[in-house]
mmCIF file of C-alpha atoms in Angstrom:
data_model
loop_
_atom_site.group_PDB
_atom_site.id
_atom_site.type_symbol
_atom_site.label_atom_id
_atom_site.label_comp_id
_atom_site.label_asym_id
_atom_site.label_seq_id
_atom_site.Cartn_x
_atom_site.Cartn_y
_atom_site.Cartn_z
ATOM 1 C CA GLU Y 1 0.000 0.000 0.000
ATOM 2 C CA THR Y 2 2.823 2.409 0.775
ATOM 3 C CA ALA Y 3 4.428 1.759 -2.612
ATOM 4 C CA GLY Y 4 1.075 2.199 -4.325
ATOM 5 C CA GLY Y 5 0.511 5.493 -2.566
ATOM 6 C CA ALA Y 6 3.963 6.710 -3.586
ATOM 7 C CA CYS Y 7 3.289 5.689 -7.194
ATOM 8 C CA MET Y 8 0.031 7.643 -7.108
ATOM 9 C CA VAL Y 9 1.812 10.767 -5.839
ATOM 10 C CA VAL Y 10 4.409 10.578 -8.623
ATOM 11 C CA CYS Y 11 1.829 10.001 -11.364
ATOM 12 C CA VAL Y 12 -0.509 12.743 -10.185
ATOM 13 C CA CYS Y 13 2.356 15.231 -9.856
ATOM 14 C CA ILE Y 14 3.611 14.461 -13.363
ATOM 15 C CA VAL Y 15 0.170 14.913 -14.897
ATOM 16 C CA SER Y 16 -0.708 17.979 -12.819
ATOM 17 C CA ALA Y 17 2.510 19.744 -13.772
ATOM 18 C CA GLY Y 18 2.783 18.366 -17.307
ATOM 19 C CA VAL Y 19 -0.645 19.422 -18.581
ATOM 20 C CA PRO Y 20 -0.382 23.129 -17.657
ATOM 21 C CA ALA Y 21 3.251 23.130 -18.824
ATOM 22 C CA GLY Y 22 2.251 21.742 -22.221
ATOM 23 C CA LEU Y 23 -0.694 24.107 -22.629
ATOM 24 C CA SER Y 24 1.426 27.088 -21.563
ATOM 25 C CA ALA Y 25 4.151 26.173 -24.072
ATOM 26 C CA LEU Y 26 1.581 25.815 -26.838
ATOM 27 C CA CYS Y 27 -0.014 29.173 -26.080
ATOM 28 C CA PHE Y 28 3.398 30.858 -25.892
ATOM 29 C CA TRP Y 29 4.229 29.428 -29.314
ATOM 30 C CA LEU Y 30 0.957 30.738 -30.731
ATOM 31 C CA SER Y 31 1.050 34.184 -29.125
ATOM 32 C CA PRO Y 32 2.466 35.858 -26.014
ATOM 33 C CA TYR Y 33 -0.990 37.300 -25.397
ATOM 34 C CA ALA Y 34 -2.558 33.825 -25.438
ATOM 35 C CA TYR Y 35 0.101 32.711 -22.954
ATOM 36 C CA LEU Y 36 -0.650 35.679 -20.696
ATOM 37 C CA ALA Y 37 -4.397 34.986 -20.821
ATOM 38 C CA LEU Y 38 -3.945 31.289 -20.041
ATOM 39 C CA SER Y 39 -1.493 32.000 -17.220
ATOM 40 C CA SER Y 40 -3.937 34.489 -15.689
ATOM 41 C CA LEU Y 41 -6.700 31.884 -15.830
ATOM 42 C CA PHE Y 42 -4.482 29.242 -14.238
ATOM 43 C CA CYS Y 43 -3.461 31.590 -11.424
ATOM 44 C CA TRP Y 44 -7.112 32.414 -10.738
ATOM 45 C CA LEU Y 45 -7.965 28.712 -10.553
ATOM 46 C CA VAL Y 46 -5.132 27.940 -8.120
ATOM 47 C CA LEU Y 47 -5.992 30.591 -5.508
ATOM 48 C CA ALA Y 48 -8.882 30.010 -3.080
ATOM 49 C CA ALA Y 49 -9.011 33.157 -0.978
ATOM 50 C CA HIS Y 50 -12.547 34.238 -1.857
ATOM 51 C CA SER Y 51 -14.130 30.791 -1.501
ATOM 52 C CA LEU Y 52 -12.362 30.218 1.823
ATOM 53 C CA ARG Y 53 -13.756 33.400 3.329
ATOM 54 C CA LYS Y 54 -17.210 32.886 1.789
ATOM 55 C CA GLU Y 55 -17.649 29.329 3.036
ATOM 56 C CA SER Y 56 -16.203 29.946 6.491
ATOM 57 C CA MET Y 57 -18.395 32.990 7.087
ATOM 58 C CA LYS Y 58 -21.448 30.781 6.598
ATOM 59 C CA VAL Y 59 -20.584 29.089 9.906
ATOM 60 C CA TYR Y 60 -20.442 32.418 11.706
ATOM 61 C CA LYS Y 61 -23.727 33.613 10.180
ATOM 62 C CA LYS Y 62 -25.514 30.421 11.258
ATOM 63 C CA PHE Y 63 -24.260 30.939 14.815
ATOM 64 C CA LYS Y 64 -25.538 34.512 14.743
ATOM 65 C CA GLU Y 65 -28.959 33.178 13.706
ATOM 66 C CA GLY Y 66 -28.919 30.594 16.506
ATOM 67 C CA ASP Y 67 -28.960 27.745 13.995
ATOM 68 C CA VAL Y 68 -26.533 25.207 15.449
ATOM 69 C CA GLU Y 69 -27.476 22.467 12.988
ATOM 70 C CA GLY Y 70 -26.965 24.879 10.119
ATOM 71 C CA ALA Y 71 -23.558 25.820 11.534
ATOM 72 C CA ARG Y 72 -22.657 22.139 11.856
ATOM 73 C CA PHE Y 73 -23.593 21.535 8.230
ATOM 74 C CA ALA Y 74 -21.687 24.629 7.088
ATOM 75 C CA VAL Y 75 -18.524 23.578 8.907
ATOM 76 C CA SER Y 76 -18.807 20.062 7.481
ATOM 77 C CA MET Y 77 -18.317 21.622 4.040
ATOM 78 C CA ILE Y 78 -14.877 22.993 4.912
ATOM 79 C CA VAL Y 79 -13.340 20.374 7.235
ATOM 80 C CA GLY Y 80 -12.338 16.769 6.698
ATOM 81 C CA ARG Y 81 -13.370 15.484 10.111
ATOM 82 C CA ASP Y 82 -16.710 13.985 11.175
ATOM 83 C CA THR Y 83 -18.822 16.904 12.434
ATOM 84 C CA GLY Y 84 -21.879 14.900 13.451
ATOM 85 C CA THR Y 85 -20.859 14.728 17.118
ATOM 86 C CA LEU Y 86 -19.443 18.251 17.505
ATOM 87 C CA ASP Y 87 -21.079 20.539 20.033
ATOM 88 C CA GLU Y 88 -21.193 24.330 19.660
ATOM 89 C CA LYS Y 89 -17.653 24.809 20.950
ATOM 90 C CA GLY Y 90 -16.370 22.090 18.659
ATOM 91 C CA ILE Y 91 -18.029 23.639 15.619
ATOM 92 C CA ALA Y 92 -16.596 27.086 16.333
ATOM 93 C CA ARG Y 93 -13.121 25.730 16.966
ATOM 94 C CA ALA Y 94 -13.221 23.563 13.847
ATOM 95 C CA ALA Y 95 -14.119 26.601 11.752
ATOM 96 C CA VAL Y 96 -11.316 28.730 13.173
ATOM 97 C CA GLU Y 97 -8.773 25.927 12.895
ATOM 98 C CA THR Y 98 -9.557 25.161 9.271
ATOM 99 C CA VAL Y 99 -9.404 28.837 8.287
ATOM 100 C CA ALA Y 100 -6.084 29.201 10.092
ATOM 101 C CA GLU Y 101 -4.644 26.161 8.327
ATOM 102 C CA ASN Y 102 -6.115 27.011 4.929
ATOM 103 C CA THR Y 103 -4.797 30.549 5.087
ATOM 104 C CA SER Y 104 -1.532 28.802 4.322
ATOM 105 C CA ASP Y 105 -2.829 25.934 2.177
ATOM 106 C CA GLY Y 106 -5.252 27.990 0.090
ATOM 107 C CA VAL Y 107 -3.596 31.402 -0.177
ATOM 108 C CA VAL Y 108 0.006 31.852 0.971
ATOM 109 C CA ALA Y 109 1.424 28.533 -0.276
ATOM 110 C CA PRO Y 110 -0.178 28.756 -3.750
ATOM 111 C CA LEU Y 111 1.072 32.336 -4.084
ATOM 112 C CA LEU Y 112 4.583 31.220 -3.167
ATOM 113 C CA PHE Y 113 4.572 28.368 -5.685
ATOM 114 C CA LEU Y 114 3.073 30.593 -8.369
ATOM 115 C CA PHE Y 115 5.897 33.041 -7.731
ATOM 116 C CA LEU Y 116 8.548 30.328 -7.908
ATOM 117 C CA GLY Y 117 7.176 28.202 -10.753
ATOM 118 C CA GLY Y 118 4.345 30.045 -12.430
ATOM 119 C CA ALA Y 119 1.177 28.134 -13.270
ATOM 120 C CA VAL Y 120 3.078 24.835 -13.325
ATOM 121 C CA GLY Y 121 4.294 25.368 -9.759
ATOM 122 C CA GLY Y 122 0.825 26.396 -8.616
ATOM 123 C CA PHE Y 123 -0.870 23.309 -10.060
ATOM 124 C CA LEU Y 124 1.863 21.045 -8.728
ATOM 125 C CA TYR Y 125 1.290 22.396 -5.228
ATOM 126 C CA LYS Y 126 -2.499 22.094 -5.492
ATOM 127 C CA ALA Y 127 -2.145 18.481 -6.624
ATOM 128 C CA VAL Y 128 -0.008 17.617 -3.601
ATOM 129 C CA ASN Y 129 -2.291 19.475 -1.204
ATOM 130 C CA THR Y 130 -5.431 17.875 -2.651
ATOM 131 C CA MET Y 131 -3.969 14.380 -2.386
ATOM 132 C CA ASP Y 132 -3.179 15.019 1.259
ATOM 133 C CA SER Y 133 -6.759 16.214 1.834
ATOM 134 C CA MET Y 134 -8.172 13.090 0.191
ATOM 135 C CA VAL Y 135 -5.965 10.260 1.458
ATOM 136 C CA GLY Y 136 -3.483 11.748 3.941
ATOM 137 C CA TYR Y 137 -5.197 10.270 6.989
ATOM 138 C CA LYS Y 138 -4.366 7.602 9.527
ATOM 139 C CA GLU Y 139 -8.013 6.548 9.684
ATOM 140 C CA ASN Y 140 -10.317 4.842 7.172
ATOM 141 C CA GLY Y 141 -7.631 2.501 5.840
ATOM 142 C CA TYR Y 142 -5.340 5.268 4.544
ATOM 143 C CA LEU Y 143 -2.526 4.835 7.075
ATOM 144 C CA TYR Y 144 -0.106 3.299 4.557
ATOM 145 C CA PHE Y 145 -1.591 4.293 1.208
ATOM 146 C CA GLY Y 146 -1.811 7.970 2.168
ATOM 147 C CA LYS Y 147 1.590 8.183 3.888
ATOM 148 C CA ALA Y 148 3.462 9.384 0.781
ATOM 149 C CA ALA Y 149 0.858 12.056 0.062
ATOM 150 C CA ALA Y 150 0.941 13.272 3.662
ATOM 151 C CA ARG Y 151 4.743 13.406 3.823
ATOM 152 C CA THR Y 152 4.982 15.178 0.457
ATOM 153 C CA ASP Y 153 2.462 17.761 1.625
ATOM 154 C CA ASP Y 154 4.463 18.263 4.826
ATOM 155 C CA VAL Y 155 7.541 19.084 2.744
ATOM 156 C CA PHE Y 156 5.700 21.396 0.337
ATOM 157 C CA ASN Y 157 4.037 23.301 3.188
ATOM 158 C CA TYR Y 158 6.995 23.553 5.551
ATOM 159 C CA ILE Y 159 8.045 27.061 4.516
ATOM 160 C CA PRO Y 160 4.581 28.445 3.562
ATOM 161 C CA ALA Y 161 3.093 27.462 6.950
ATOM 162 C CA ARG Y 162 5.770 29.357 8.825
ATOM 163 C CA LEU Y 163 5.519 32.351 6.528
ATOM 164 C CA SER Y 164 1.746 32.398 7.056
ATOM 165 C CA ALA Y 165 2.169 32.370 10.824
ATOM 166 C CA LEU Y 166 4.631 35.248 10.642
ATOM 167 C CA PHE Y 167 2.250 37.204 8.386
ATOM 168 C CA MET Y 168 -0.513 36.736 10.966
ATOM 169 C CA LEU Y 169 1.753 37.991 13.712
ATOM 170 C CA LEU Y 170 2.775 40.924 11.522
ATOM 171 C CA ALA Y 171 -0.896 41.727 10.962
ATOM 172 C CA SER Y 172 -1.371 41.921 14.730
ATOM 173 C CA VAL Y 173 1.387 44.548 14.806
ATOM 174 C CA VAL Y 174 -0.082 46.579 11.940
ATOM 175 C CA LEU Y 175 -3.585 46.486 13.453
ATOM 176 C CA ARG Y 176 -2.255 47.354 16.918
ATOM 177 C CA TYR Y 177 -3.360 44.235 18.736
ATOM 178 C CA ARG Y 178 -1.075 42.777 21.389
ATOM 179 C CA PRO Y 179 1.628 41.286 19.162
ATOM 180 C CA ARG Y 180 3.797 40.329 22.136
ATOM 181 C CA ASN Y 181 1.044 38.106 23.548
ATOM 182 C CA ALA Y 182 0.319 36.651 20.114
ATOM 183 C CA TRP Y 183 4.028 35.940 19.661
ATOM 184 C CA LYS Y 184 4.247 34.166 23.047
ATOM 185 C CA ILE Y 185 1.274 31.932 22.277
ATOM 186 C CA TRP Y 186 2.659 31.069 18.854
ATOM 187 C CA ARG Y 187 6.064 30.220 20.326
ATOM 188 C CA ARG Y 188 4.428 28.130 23.033
ATOM 189 C CA ASP Y 189 1.992 26.129 20.894
ATOM 190 C CA ARG Y 190 3.528 25.954 17.400
ATOM 191 C CA ARG Y 191 4.870 22.427 17.912
ATOM 192 C CA LYS Y 192 1.935 20.991 19.875
ATOM 193 C CA HIS Y 193 0.381 19.149 16.951
ATOM 194 C CA ALA Y 194 0.840 15.845 15.145
ATOM 195 C CA SER Y 195 1.372 17.803 11.935
ATOM 196 C CA PRO Y 196 4.626 19.784 11.628
ATOM 197 C CA ASN Y 197 2.782 22.586 9.828
ATOM 198 C CA SER Y 198 -0.822 22.918 11.020
ATOM 199 C CA ALA Y 199 0.053 24.195 14.481
ATOM 200 C CA GLN Y 200 2.053 27.066 13.006
ATOM 201 C CA THR Y 201 -0.969 28.964 11.696
ATOM 202 C CA GLU Y 202 -3.412 27.618 14.274
ATOM 203 C CA SER Y 203 -1.293 28.807 17.197
ATOM 204 C CA ALA Y 204 -0.664 32.184 15.540
ATOM 205 C CA GLY Y 205 -4.378 32.608 14.873
ATOM 206 C CA ARG Y 206 -5.188 31.644 18.453
ATOM 207 C CA GLY Y 207 -2.684 34.184 19.737
ATOM 208 C CA VAL Y 208 -4.223 36.938 17.642
ATOM 209 C CA ILE Y 209 -7.759 36.010 18.758
ATOM 210 C CA LEU Y 210 -6.863 36.036 22.440
ATOM 211 C CA SER Y 211 -5.060 39.352 22.047
ATOM 212 C CA ILE Y 212 -8.169 40.871 20.454
ATOM 213 C CA ILE Y 213 -10.521 39.488 23.106
ATOM 214 C CA VAL Y 214 -8.343 40.681 25.971
ATOM 215 C CA HIS Y 215 -7.702 44.052 24.387
ATOM 216 C CA GLY Y 216 -11.070 44.524 22.656
ATOM 217 C CA LYS Y 217 -11.253 48.277 22.498
ATOM 218 C CA GLU Y 218 -13.503 49.937 19.981
ATOM 219 C CA THR Y 219 -10.582 51.546 18.140
ATOM 220 C CA PHE Y 220 -9.159 48.105 17.424
ATOM 221 C CA VAL Y 221 -12.562 46.808 16.380
ATOM 222 C CA SER Y 222 -12.893 49.704 13.946
ATOM 223 C CA SER Y 223 -9.474 48.926 12.485
ATOM 224 C CA LEU Y 224 -10.433 45.302 11.961
ATOM 225 C CA THR Y 225 -13.760 46.235 10.384
ATOM 226 C CA TYR Y 226 -11.911 48.476 7.945
ATOM 227 C CA ALA Y 227 -9.474 45.678 7.105
ATOM 228 C CA ILE Y 228 -12.286 43.248 6.379
ATOM 229 C CA LYS Y 229 -14.215 45.681 4.198
ATOM 230 C CA SER Y 230 -11.148 46.860 2.287
ATOM 231 C CA SER Y 231 -9.670 43.477 1.379
ATOM 232 C CA SER Y 232 -11.137 40.636 -0.650
ATOM 233 C CA THR Y 233 -8.301 38.229 0.177
ATOM 234 C CA ASN Y 234 -8.377 38.229 3.939
ATOM 235 C CA PRO Y 235 -9.282 34.818 5.376
ATOM 236 C CA LEU Y 236 -6.996 35.637 8.301
ATOM 237 C CA PHE Y 237 -9.455 38.207 9.581
ATOM 238 C CA PHE Y 238 -12.220 35.622 9.862
ATOM 239 C CA HIS Y 239 -10.489 34.599 13.084
ATOM 240 C CA SER Y 240 -11.954 37.684 14.718
ATOM 241 C CA SER Y 241 -14.792 38.638 12.386
ATOM 242 C CA ALA Y 242 -17.176 37.969 15.260
ATOM 243 C CA ILE Y 243 -15.801 41.062 16.942
ATOM 244 C CA SER Y 244 -15.708 43.170 13.814
ATOM 245 C CA ARG Y 245 -19.465 43.102 13.394
ATOM 246 C CA THR Y 246 -20.475 43.748 16.986
ATOM 247 C CA GLU Y 247 -19.768 46.111 19.813
ATOM 248 C CA PRO Y 248 -16.890 45.011 22.063
ATOM 249 C CA ARG Y 249 -19.094 44.145 25.019
ATOM 250 C CA SER Y 250 -22.086 42.768 23.116
ATOM 251 C CA ARG Y 251 -22.987 39.099 23.231
ATOM 252 C CA ASP Y 252 -21.743 37.113 20.255
ATOM 253 C CA PRO Y 253 -22.720 33.420 20.088
ATOM 254 C CA PHE Y 254 -19.760 32.490 17.897
ATOM 255 C CA LEU Y 255 -17.153 34.246 19.981
ATOM 256 C CA GLU Y 256 -18.515 32.710 23.169
ATOM 257 C CA GLN Y 257 -17.588 29.246 21.894
ATOM 258 C CA LEU Y 258 -13.902 30.025 21.274
#
Protein backbone atom coordinates (compact mmCIF):
# COMPACT_ATOMS: atom_id res chain seq x y z
CA GLU A 1 0.00 0.00 0.00
CA THR A 2 2.82 2.41 0.78
CA ALA A 3 4.43 1.76 -2.61
CA GLY A 4 1.07 2.20 -4.32
CA GLY A 5 0.51 5.49 -2.57
CA ALA A 6 3.96 6.71 -3.59
CA CYS A 7 3.29 5.69 -7.19
CA MET A 8 0.03 7.64 -7.11
CA VAL A 9 1.81 10.77 -5.84
CA VAL A 10 4.41 10.58 -8.62
CA CYS A 11 1.83 10.00 -11.36
CA VAL A 12 -0.51 12.74 -10.18
CA CYS A 13 2.36 15.23 -9.86
CA ILE A 14 3.61 14.46 -13.36
CA VAL A 15 0.17 14.91 -14.90
CA SER A 16 -0.71 17.98 -12.82
CA ALA A 17 2.51 19.74 -13.77
CA GLY A 18 2.78 18.37 -17.31
CA VAL A 19 -0.64 19.42 -18.58
CA PRO A 20 -0.38 23.13 -17.66
CA ALA A 21 3.25 23.13 -18.82
CA GLY A 22 2.25 21.74 -22.22
CA LEU A 23 -0.69 24.11 -22.63
CA SER A 24 1.43 27.09 -21.56
CA ALA A 25 4.15 26.17 -24.07
CA LEU A 26 1.58 25.81 -26.84
CA CYS A 27 -0.01 29.17 -26.08
CA PHE A 28 3.40 30.86 -25.89
CA TRP A 29 4.23 29.43 -29.31
CA LEU A 30 0.96 30.74 -30.73
CA SER A 31 1.05 34.18 -29.13
CA PRO A 32 2.47 35.86 -26.01
CA TYR A 33 -0.99 37.30 -25.40
CA ALA A 34 -2.56 33.82 -25.44
CA TYR A 35 0.10 32.71 -22.95
CA LEU A 36 -0.65 35.68 -20.70
CA ALA A 37 -4.40 34.99 -20.82
CA LEU A 38 -3.95 31.29 -20.04
CA SER A 39 -1.49 32.00 -17.22
CA SER A 40 -3.94 34.49 -15.69
CA LEU A 41 -6.70 31.88 -15.83
CA PHE A 42 -4.48 29.24 -14.24
CA CYS A 43 -3.46 31.59 -11.42
CA TRP A 44 -7.11 32.41 -10.74
CA LEU A 45 -7.96 28.71 -10.55
CA VAL A 46 -5.13 27.94 -8.12
CA LEU A 47 -5.99 30.59 -5.51
CA ALA A 48 -8.88 30.01 -3.08
CA ALA A 49 -9.01 33.16 -0.98
CA HIS A 50 -12.55 34.24 -1.86
CA SER A 51 -14.13 30.79 -1.50
CA LEU A 52 -12.36 30.22 1.82
CA ARG A 53 -13.76 33.40 3.33
CA LYS A 54 -17.21 32.89 1.79
CA GLU A 55 -17.65 29.33 3.04
CA SER A 56 -16.20 29.95 6.49
CA MET A 57 -18.39 32.99 7.09
CA LYS A 58 -21.45 30.78 6.60
CA VAL A 59 -20.58 29.09 9.91
CA TYR A 60 -20.44 32.42 11.71
CA LYS A 61 -23.73 33.61 10.18
CA LYS A 62 -25.51 30.42 11.26
CA PHE A 63 -24.26 30.94 14.81
CA LYS A 64 -25.54 34.51 14.74
CA GLU A 65 -28.96 33.18 13.71
CA GLY A 66 -28.92 30.59 16.51
CA ASP A 67 -28.96 27.74 13.99
CA VAL A 68 -26.53 25.21 15.45
CA GLU A 69 -27.48 22.47 12.99
CA GLY A 70 -26.96 24.88 10.12
CA ALA A 71 -23.56 25.82 11.53
CA ARG A 72 -22.66 22.14 11.86
CA PHE A 73 -23.59 21.54 8.23
CA ALA A 74 -21.69 24.63 7.09
CA VAL A 75 -18.52 23.58 8.91
CA SER A 76 -18.81 20.06 7.48
CA MET A 77 -18.32 21.62 4.04
CA ILE A 78 -14.88 22.99 4.91
CA VAL A 79 -13.34 20.37 7.23
CA GLY A 80 -12.34 16.77 6.70
CA ARG A 81 -13.37 15.48 10.11
CA ASP A 82 -16.71 13.99 11.17
CA THR A 83 -18.82 16.90 12.43
CA GLY A 84 -21.88 14.90 13.45
CA THR A 85 -20.86 14.73 17.12
CA LEU A 86 -19.44 18.25 17.51
CA ASP A 87 -21.08 20.54 20.03
CA GLU A 88 -21.19 24.33 19.66
CA LYS A 89 -17.65 24.81 20.95
CA GLY A 90 -16.37 22.09 18.66
CA ILE A 91 -18.03 23.64 15.62
CA ALA A 92 -16.60 27.09 16.33
CA ARG A 93 -13.12 25.73 16.97
CA ALA A 94 -13.22 23.56 13.85
CA ALA A 95 -14.12 26.60 11.75
CA VAL A 96 -11.32 28.73 13.17
CA GLU A 97 -8.77 25.93 12.89
CA THR A 98 -9.56 25.16 9.27
CA VAL A 99 -9.40 28.84 8.29
CA ALA A 100 -6.08 29.20 10.09
CA GLU A 101 -4.64 26.16 8.33
CA ASN A 102 -6.12 27.01 4.93
CA THR A 103 -4.80 30.55 5.09
CA SER A 104 -1.53 28.80 4.32
CA ASP A 105 -2.83 25.93 2.18
CA GLY A 106 -5.25 27.99 0.09
CA VAL A 107 -3.60 31.40 -0.18
CA VAL A 108 0.01 31.85 0.97
CA ALA A 109 1.42 28.53 -0.28
CA PRO A 110 -0.18 28.76 -3.75
CA LEU A 111 1.07 32.34 -4.08
CA LEU A 112 4.58 31.22 -3.17
CA PHE A 113 4.57 28.37 -5.69
CA LEU A 114 3.07 30.59 -8.37
CA PHE A 115 5.90 33.04 -7.73
CA LEU A 116 8.55 30.33 -7.91
CA GLY A 117 7.18 28.20 -10.75
CA GLY A 118 4.35 30.04 -12.43
CA ALA A 119 1.18 28.13 -13.27
CA VAL A 120 3.08 24.83 -13.33
CA GLY A 121 4.29 25.37 -9.76
CA GLY A 122 0.82 26.40 -8.62
CA PHE A 123 -0.87 23.31 -10.06
CA LEU A 124 1.86 21.05 -8.73
CA TYR A 125 1.29 22.40 -5.23
CA LYS A 126 -2.50 22.09 -5.49
CA ALA A 127 -2.14 18.48 -6.62
CA VAL A 128 -0.01 17.62 -3.60
CA ASN A 129 -2.29 19.48 -1.20
CA THR A 130 -5.43 17.87 -2.65
CA MET A 131 -3.97 14.38 -2.39
CA ASP A 132 -3.18 15.02 1.26
CA SER A 133 -6.76 16.21 1.83
CA MET A 134 -8.17 13.09 0.19
CA VAL A 135 -5.97 10.26 1.46
CA GLY A 136 -3.48 11.75 3.94
CA TYR A 137 -5.20 10.27 6.99
CA LYS A 138 -4.37 7.60 9.53
CA GLU A 139 -8.01 6.55 9.68
CA ASN A 140 -10.32 4.84 7.17
CA GLY A 141 -7.63 2.50 5.84
CA TYR A 142 -5.34 5.27 4.54
CA LEU A 143 -2.53 4.83 7.08
CA TYR A 144 -0.11 3.30 4.56
CA PHE A 145 -1.59 4.29 1.21
CA GLY A 146 -1.81 7.97 2.17
CA LYS A 147 1.59 8.18 3.89
CA ALA A 148 3.46 9.38 0.78
CA ALA A 149 0.86 12.06 0.06
CA ALA A 150 0.94 13.27 3.66
CA ARG A 151 4.74 13.41 3.82
CA THR A 152 4.98 15.18 0.46
CA ASP A 153 2.46 17.76 1.63
CA ASP A 154 4.46 18.26 4.83
CA VAL A 155 7.54 19.08 2.74
CA PHE A 156 5.70 21.40 0.34
CA ASN A 157 4.04 23.30 3.19
CA TYR A 158 6.99 23.55 5.55
CA ILE A 159 8.05 27.06 4.52
CA PRO A 160 4.58 28.45 3.56
CA ALA A 161 3.09 27.46 6.95
CA ARG A 162 5.77 29.36 8.82
CA LEU A 163 5.52 32.35 6.53
CA SER A 164 1.75 32.40 7.06
CA ALA A 165 2.17 32.37 10.82
CA LEU A 166 4.63 35.25 10.64
CA PHE A 167 2.25 37.20 8.39
CA MET A 168 -0.51 36.74 10.97
CA LEU A 169 1.75 37.99 13.71
CA LEU A 170 2.78 40.92 11.52
CA ALA A 171 -0.90 41.73 10.96
CA SER A 172 -1.37 41.92 14.73
CA VAL A 173 1.39 44.55 14.81
CA VAL A 174 -0.08 46.58 11.94
CA LEU A 175 -3.58 46.49 13.45
CA ARG A 176 -2.26 47.35 16.92
CA TYR A 177 -3.36 44.23 18.74
CA ARG A 178 -1.07 42.78 21.39
CA PRO A 179 1.63 41.29 19.16
CA ARG A 180 3.80 40.33 22.14
CA ASN A 181 1.04 38.11 23.55
CA ALA A 182 0.32 36.65 20.11
CA TRP A 183 4.03 35.94 19.66
CA LYS A 184 4.25 34.17 23.05
CA ILE A 185 1.27 31.93 22.28
CA TRP A 186 2.66 31.07 18.85
CA ARG A 187 6.06 30.22 20.33
CA ARG A 188 4.43 28.13 23.03
CA ASP A 189 1.99 26.13 20.89
CA ARG A 190 3.53 25.95 17.40
CA ARG A 191 4.87 22.43 17.91
CA LYS A 192 1.94 20.99 19.87
CA HIS A 193 0.38 19.15 16.95
CA ALA A 194 0.84 15.84 15.14
CA SER A 195 1.37 17.80 11.93
CA PRO A 196 4.63 19.78 11.63
CA ASN A 197 2.78 22.59 9.83
CA SER A 198 -0.82 22.92 11.02
CA ALA A 199 0.05 24.20 14.48
CA GLN A 200 2.05 27.07 13.01
CA THR A 201 -0.97 28.96 11.70
CA GLU A 202 -3.41 27.62 14.27
CA SER A 203 -1.29 28.81 17.20
CA ALA A 204 -0.66 32.18 15.54
CA GLY A 205 -4.38 32.61 14.87
CA ARG A 206 -5.19 31.64 18.45
CA GLY A 207 -2.68 34.18 19.74
CA VAL A 208 -4.22 36.94 17.64
CA ILE A 209 -7.76 36.01 18.76
CA LEU A 210 -6.86 36.04 22.44
CA SER A 211 -5.06 39.35 22.05
CA ILE A 212 -8.17 40.87 20.45
CA ILE A 213 -10.52 39.49 23.11
CA VAL A 214 -8.34 40.68 25.97
CA HIS A 215 -7.70 44.05 24.39
CA GLY A 216 -11.07 44.52 22.66
CA LYS A 217 -11.25 48.28 22.50
CA GLU A 218 -13.50 49.94 19.98
CA THR A 219 -10.58 51.55 18.14
CA PHE A 220 -9.16 48.10 17.42
CA VAL A 221 -12.56 46.81 16.38
CA SER A 222 -12.89 49.70 13.95
CA SER A 223 -9.47 48.93 12.49
CA LEU A 224 -10.43 45.30 11.96
CA THR A 225 -13.76 46.24 10.38
CA TYR A 226 -11.91 48.48 7.95
CA ALA A 227 -9.47 45.68 7.11
CA ILE A 228 -12.29 43.25 6.38
CA LYS A 229 -14.22 45.68 4.20
CA SER A 230 -11.15 46.86 2.29
CA SER A 231 -9.67 43.48 1.38
CA SER A 232 -11.14 40.64 -0.65
CA THR A 233 -8.30 38.23 0.18
CA ASN A 234 -8.38 38.23 3.94
CA PRO A 235 -9.28 34.82 5.38
CA LEU A 236 -7.00 35.64 8.30
CA PHE A 237 -9.45 38.21 9.58
CA PHE A 238 -12.22 35.62 9.86
CA HIS A 239 -10.49 34.60 13.08
CA SER A 240 -11.95 37.68 14.72
CA SER A 241 -14.79 38.64 12.39
CA ALA A 242 -17.18 37.97 15.26
CA ILE A 243 -15.80 41.06 16.94
CA SER A 244 -15.71 43.17 13.81
CA ARG A 245 -19.47 43.10 13.39
CA THR A 246 -20.47 43.75 16.99
CA GLU A 247 -19.77 46.11 19.81
CA PRO A 248 -16.89 45.01 22.06
CA ARG A 249 -19.09 44.14 25.02
CA SER A 250 -22.09 42.77 23.12
CA ARG A 251 -22.99 39.10 23.23
CA ASP A 252 -21.74 37.11 20.25
CA PRO A 253 -22.72 33.42 20.09
CA PHE A 254 -19.76 32.49 17.90
CA LEU A 255 -17.15 34.25 19.98
CA GLU A 256 -18.51 32.71 23.17
CA GLN A 257 -17.59 29.25 21.89
CA LEU A 258 -13.90 30.02 21.27
